[in-house]
Coordinates of C-alpha atoms in Angstrom, one line a residue:
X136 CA 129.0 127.5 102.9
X137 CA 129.1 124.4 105.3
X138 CA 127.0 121.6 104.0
X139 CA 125.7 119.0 107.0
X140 CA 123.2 116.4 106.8
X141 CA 119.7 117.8 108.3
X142 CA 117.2 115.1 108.9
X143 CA 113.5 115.5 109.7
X144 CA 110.7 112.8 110.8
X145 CA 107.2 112.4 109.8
X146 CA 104.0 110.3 110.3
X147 CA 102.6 109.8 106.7
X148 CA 101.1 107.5 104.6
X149 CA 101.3 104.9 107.9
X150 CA 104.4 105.0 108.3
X151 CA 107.9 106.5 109.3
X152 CA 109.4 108.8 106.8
X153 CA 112.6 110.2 107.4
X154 CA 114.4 112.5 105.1
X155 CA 117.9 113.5 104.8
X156 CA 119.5 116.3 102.8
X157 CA 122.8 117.3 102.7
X158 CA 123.2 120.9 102.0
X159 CA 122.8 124.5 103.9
X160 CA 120.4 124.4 106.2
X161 CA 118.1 127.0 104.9
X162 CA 117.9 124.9 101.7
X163 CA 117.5 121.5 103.2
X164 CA 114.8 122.8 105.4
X165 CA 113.4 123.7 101.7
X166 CA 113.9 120.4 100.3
X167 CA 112.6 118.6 103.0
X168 CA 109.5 121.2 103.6
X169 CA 108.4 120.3 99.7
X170 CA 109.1 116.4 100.6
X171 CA 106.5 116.3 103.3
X172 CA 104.4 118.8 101.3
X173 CA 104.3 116.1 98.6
X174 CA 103.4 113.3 101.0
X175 CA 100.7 115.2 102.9
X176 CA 99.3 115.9 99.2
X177 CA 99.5 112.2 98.1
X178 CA 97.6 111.2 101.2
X179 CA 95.2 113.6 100.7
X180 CA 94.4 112.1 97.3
X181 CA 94.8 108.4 97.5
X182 CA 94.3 107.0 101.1
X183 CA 91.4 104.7 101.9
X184 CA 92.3 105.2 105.8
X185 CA 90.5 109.5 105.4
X186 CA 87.2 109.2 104.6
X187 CA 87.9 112.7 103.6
X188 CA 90.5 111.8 100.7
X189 CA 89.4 112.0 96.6
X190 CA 89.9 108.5 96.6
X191 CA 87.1 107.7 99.1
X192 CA 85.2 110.2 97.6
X193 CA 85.3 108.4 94.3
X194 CA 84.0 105.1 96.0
X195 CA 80.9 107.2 96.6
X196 CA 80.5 107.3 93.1
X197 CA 79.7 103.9 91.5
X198 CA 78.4 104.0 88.3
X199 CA 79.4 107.3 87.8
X200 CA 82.7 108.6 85.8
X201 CA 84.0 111.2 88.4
X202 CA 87.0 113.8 87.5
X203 CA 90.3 113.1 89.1
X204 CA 93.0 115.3 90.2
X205 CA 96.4 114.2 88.1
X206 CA 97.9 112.6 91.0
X207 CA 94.7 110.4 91.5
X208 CA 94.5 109.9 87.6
X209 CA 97.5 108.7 86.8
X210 CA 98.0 106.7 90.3
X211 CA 95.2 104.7 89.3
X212 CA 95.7 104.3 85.5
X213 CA 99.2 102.9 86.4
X214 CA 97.9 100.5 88.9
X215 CA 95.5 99.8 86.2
X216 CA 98.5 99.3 83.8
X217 CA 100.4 97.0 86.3
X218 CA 97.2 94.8 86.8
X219 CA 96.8 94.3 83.2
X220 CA 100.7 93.5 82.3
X221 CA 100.2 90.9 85.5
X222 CA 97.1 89.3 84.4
X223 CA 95.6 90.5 87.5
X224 CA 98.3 89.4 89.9
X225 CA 98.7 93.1 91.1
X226 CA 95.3 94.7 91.6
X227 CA 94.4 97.5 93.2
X228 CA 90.8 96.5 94.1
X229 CA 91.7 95.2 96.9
X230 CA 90.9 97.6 100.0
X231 CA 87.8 96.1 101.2
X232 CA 89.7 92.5 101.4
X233 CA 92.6 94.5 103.4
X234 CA 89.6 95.9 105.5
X235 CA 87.5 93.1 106.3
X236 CA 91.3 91.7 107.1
X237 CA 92.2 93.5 110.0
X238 CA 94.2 96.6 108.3
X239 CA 91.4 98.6 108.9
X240 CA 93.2 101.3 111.2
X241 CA 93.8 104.8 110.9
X242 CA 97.6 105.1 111.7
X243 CA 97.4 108.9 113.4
X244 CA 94.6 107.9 115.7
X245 CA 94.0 104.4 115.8
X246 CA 89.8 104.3 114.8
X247 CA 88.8 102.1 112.9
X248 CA 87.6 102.2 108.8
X249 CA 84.4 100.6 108.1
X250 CA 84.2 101.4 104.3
X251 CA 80.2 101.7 103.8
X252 CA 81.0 99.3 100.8
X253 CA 79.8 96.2 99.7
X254 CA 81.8 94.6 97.6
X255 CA 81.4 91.8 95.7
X256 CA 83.6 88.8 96.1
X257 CA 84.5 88.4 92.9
X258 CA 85.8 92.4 92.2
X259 CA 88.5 92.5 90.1
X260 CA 90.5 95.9 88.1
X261 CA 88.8 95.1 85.1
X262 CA 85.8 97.3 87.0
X263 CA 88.0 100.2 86.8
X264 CA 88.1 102.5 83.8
X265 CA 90.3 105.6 83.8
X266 CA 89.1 107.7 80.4
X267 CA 92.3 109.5 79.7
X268 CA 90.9 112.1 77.2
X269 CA 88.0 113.3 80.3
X270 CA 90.8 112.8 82.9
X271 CA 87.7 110.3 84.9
X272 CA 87.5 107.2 86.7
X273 CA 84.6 104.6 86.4
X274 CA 84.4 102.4 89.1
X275 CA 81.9 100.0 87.0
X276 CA 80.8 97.8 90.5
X277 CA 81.1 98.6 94.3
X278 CA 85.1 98.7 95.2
X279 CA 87.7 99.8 97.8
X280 CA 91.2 101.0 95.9
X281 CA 94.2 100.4 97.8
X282 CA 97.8 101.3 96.5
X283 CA 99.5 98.8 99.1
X284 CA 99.2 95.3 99.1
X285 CA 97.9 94.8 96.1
X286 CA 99.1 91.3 94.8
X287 CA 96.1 88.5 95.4
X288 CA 97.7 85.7 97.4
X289 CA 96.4 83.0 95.8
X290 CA 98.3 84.3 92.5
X291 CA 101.5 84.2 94.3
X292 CA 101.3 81.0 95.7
X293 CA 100.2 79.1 92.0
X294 CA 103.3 81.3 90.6
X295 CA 105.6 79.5 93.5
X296 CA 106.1 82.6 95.0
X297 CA 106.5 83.4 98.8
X298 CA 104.4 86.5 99.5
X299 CA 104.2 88.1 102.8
X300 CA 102.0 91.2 103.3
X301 CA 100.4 93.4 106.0
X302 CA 97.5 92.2 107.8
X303 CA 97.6 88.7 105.8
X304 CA 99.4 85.4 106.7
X305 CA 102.9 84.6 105.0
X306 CA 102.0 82.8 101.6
X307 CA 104.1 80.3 100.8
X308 CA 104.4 79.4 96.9
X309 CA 103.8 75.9 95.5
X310 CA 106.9 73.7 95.1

């Protein structure tokens, strides 16, 4: 058997993924098939660009405790778990903020989100609840989830970090 690297390119979750396996080719066409699989999947549930994705479905819901898929569940309940251990320093209630921003594209076809959302200014992680033993999430007030760019700037600059993130100026911490 001759193992060579086989590489494939794809368009997902707004960027360029490119995957490389080294093995036969019939099983790195395999491996990467499942890789890509798995993207398209995590898209499906947690991208606030789809209109058509769980997670946008569950900002439909306010008020409401709505069952997750696994992969939604436990994506949010570790964000959740992150924005706690930070103090809310990382917090994933920050999609509408990224919206209003300017990172309001869709990266296959370039139209624009307008989130029918109005969130308050003041929306924070505590007005998430994921209830592990219904396998739901809660989103207590109006809210946009958004796995990337997550850390409020104003936190990273009082910490003396610099922060630089996607659609927002360079943050520059406090000397």
């Amino acid at each position: 058997v001759i193992l060579a690297p086989i590489a494939r390119a794809g368009i997902h979750l707004g960027t360029t993924v490119t995957i490389t396996v080294v093995s036969d080719a019939d099983a790195a066409a395999s491996a990467i098939d499942r890789a890509f699989y798995w993207f398209r999947e995590v898209e499906a549930a947690c991208s606030r660009f789809d209109s058509d994705s769980e997670l946008m479905q569950l900002v439909r819901h306010v008020g409401t405790p709505v069952h997750a898929s696994d992969l939604l569940f436990e994506a949010t309940r570790f964000a959740l778990a992150v924005a706690e251990e930070t103090d809310g320093a990382f917090d994933p209630t920050i999609g509408k903020t990224m919206e209003l921003r300017g990172f309001n594209r869709r990266y296959a076809t370039g139209a624009l989100v307008d989130t029918p959302v109005d969130q308050p200014a003041d929306v924070s992680w505590r007005d998430v609840e994921c209830d592990i033993d219904a396998r739901t999430i809660l989103l207590k007030r109006p809210l946009v989830v958004d796995g990337r760019n997550l850390y409020r700037c104003e936190t990273m600059r009082e910490h003396g970090f610099t922060y630089a993130s996607v659609g927002r100026a360079t943050v520059r911490g406090k000397a």
